[in-house]
Short mmCIF file of C-alpha atoms and ligand atoms in Angstrom, two decimals:
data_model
loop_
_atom_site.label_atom_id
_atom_site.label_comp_id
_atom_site.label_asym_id
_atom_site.label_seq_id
_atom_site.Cartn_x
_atom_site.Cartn_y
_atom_site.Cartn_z
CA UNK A 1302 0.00 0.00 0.00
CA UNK A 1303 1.12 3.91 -0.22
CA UNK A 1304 3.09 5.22 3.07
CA UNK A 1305 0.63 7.42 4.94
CA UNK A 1306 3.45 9.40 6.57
CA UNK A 1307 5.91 10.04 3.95
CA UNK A 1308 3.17 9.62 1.07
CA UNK A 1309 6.15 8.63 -1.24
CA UNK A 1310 7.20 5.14 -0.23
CA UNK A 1311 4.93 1.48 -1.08
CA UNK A 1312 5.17 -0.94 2.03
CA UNK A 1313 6.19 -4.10 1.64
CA UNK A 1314 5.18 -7.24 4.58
CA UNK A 1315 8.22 -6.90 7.19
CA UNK A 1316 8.64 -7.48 10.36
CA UNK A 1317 9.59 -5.37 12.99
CA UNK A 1318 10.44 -5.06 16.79
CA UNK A 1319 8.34 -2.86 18.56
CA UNK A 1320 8.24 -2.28 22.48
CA UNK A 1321 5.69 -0.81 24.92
CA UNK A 1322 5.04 -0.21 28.94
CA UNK A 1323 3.28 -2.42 30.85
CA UNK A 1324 3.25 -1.60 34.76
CA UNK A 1325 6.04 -0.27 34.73
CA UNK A 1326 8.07 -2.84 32.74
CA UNK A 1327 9.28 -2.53 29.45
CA UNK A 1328 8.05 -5.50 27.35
CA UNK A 1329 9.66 -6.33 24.08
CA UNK A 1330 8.12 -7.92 21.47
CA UNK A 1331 10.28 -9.35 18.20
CA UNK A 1332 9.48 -10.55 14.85
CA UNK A 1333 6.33 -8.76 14.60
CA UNK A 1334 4.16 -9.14 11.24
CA UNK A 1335 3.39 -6.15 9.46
CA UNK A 1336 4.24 -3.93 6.90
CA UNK A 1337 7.67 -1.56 6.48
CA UNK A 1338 7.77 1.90 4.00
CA UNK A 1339 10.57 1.17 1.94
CA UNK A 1340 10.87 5.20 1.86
CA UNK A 1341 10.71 6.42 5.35
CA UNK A 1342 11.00 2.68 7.38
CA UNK A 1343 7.91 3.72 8.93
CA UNK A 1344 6.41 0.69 10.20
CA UNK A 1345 2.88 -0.67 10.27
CA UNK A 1346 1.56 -3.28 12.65
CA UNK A 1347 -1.07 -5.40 11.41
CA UNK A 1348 -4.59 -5.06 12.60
CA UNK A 1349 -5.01 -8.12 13.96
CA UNK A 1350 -1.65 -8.59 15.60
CA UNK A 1351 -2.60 -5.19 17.36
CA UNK A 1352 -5.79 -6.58 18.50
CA UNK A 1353 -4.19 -9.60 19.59
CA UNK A 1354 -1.16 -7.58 21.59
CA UNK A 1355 -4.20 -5.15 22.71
CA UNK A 1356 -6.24 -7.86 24.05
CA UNK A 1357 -2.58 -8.70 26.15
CA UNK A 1358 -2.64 -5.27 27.46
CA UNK A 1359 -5.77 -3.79 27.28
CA UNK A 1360 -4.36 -0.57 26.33
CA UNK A 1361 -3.34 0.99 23.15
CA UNK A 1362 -0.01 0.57 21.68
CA UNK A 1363 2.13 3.41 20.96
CA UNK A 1364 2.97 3.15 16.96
CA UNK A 1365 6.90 2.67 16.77
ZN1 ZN B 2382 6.96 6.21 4.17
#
């Protein structure tokens, strides 16, 4: 699809590590599916990975 940020780049299916807070802790999560701006590196999570990492947390991840 077209980068919504840099409105120049296509994404292509990556992965990515992406990390958020969790009481206090800083959890980590590798290798996860989604798709990378080959213009800007601007990473999108997929929907339903964010559901699933939502459904973890219960709160809204910060987009790395
Ligand atoms: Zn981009």
């Amino acid at each position: 699809m077209e980068c919504l940020i840099c409105k120049n780049g296509t994404t292509n299916k990556g992965f990515d590590t992406i990390s958020f807070e969790k009481n206090g802790h800083l959890i980590i999560v590798r290798n996860v599916p989604g798709e990378v701006c080959n213009n800007c590196g601007y990473f999108y999570i997929d929907d339903t990975v964010a559901i699933e990492l939502q459904k973890k947390q219960k709160k809204r991840l910060p987009m790395v």
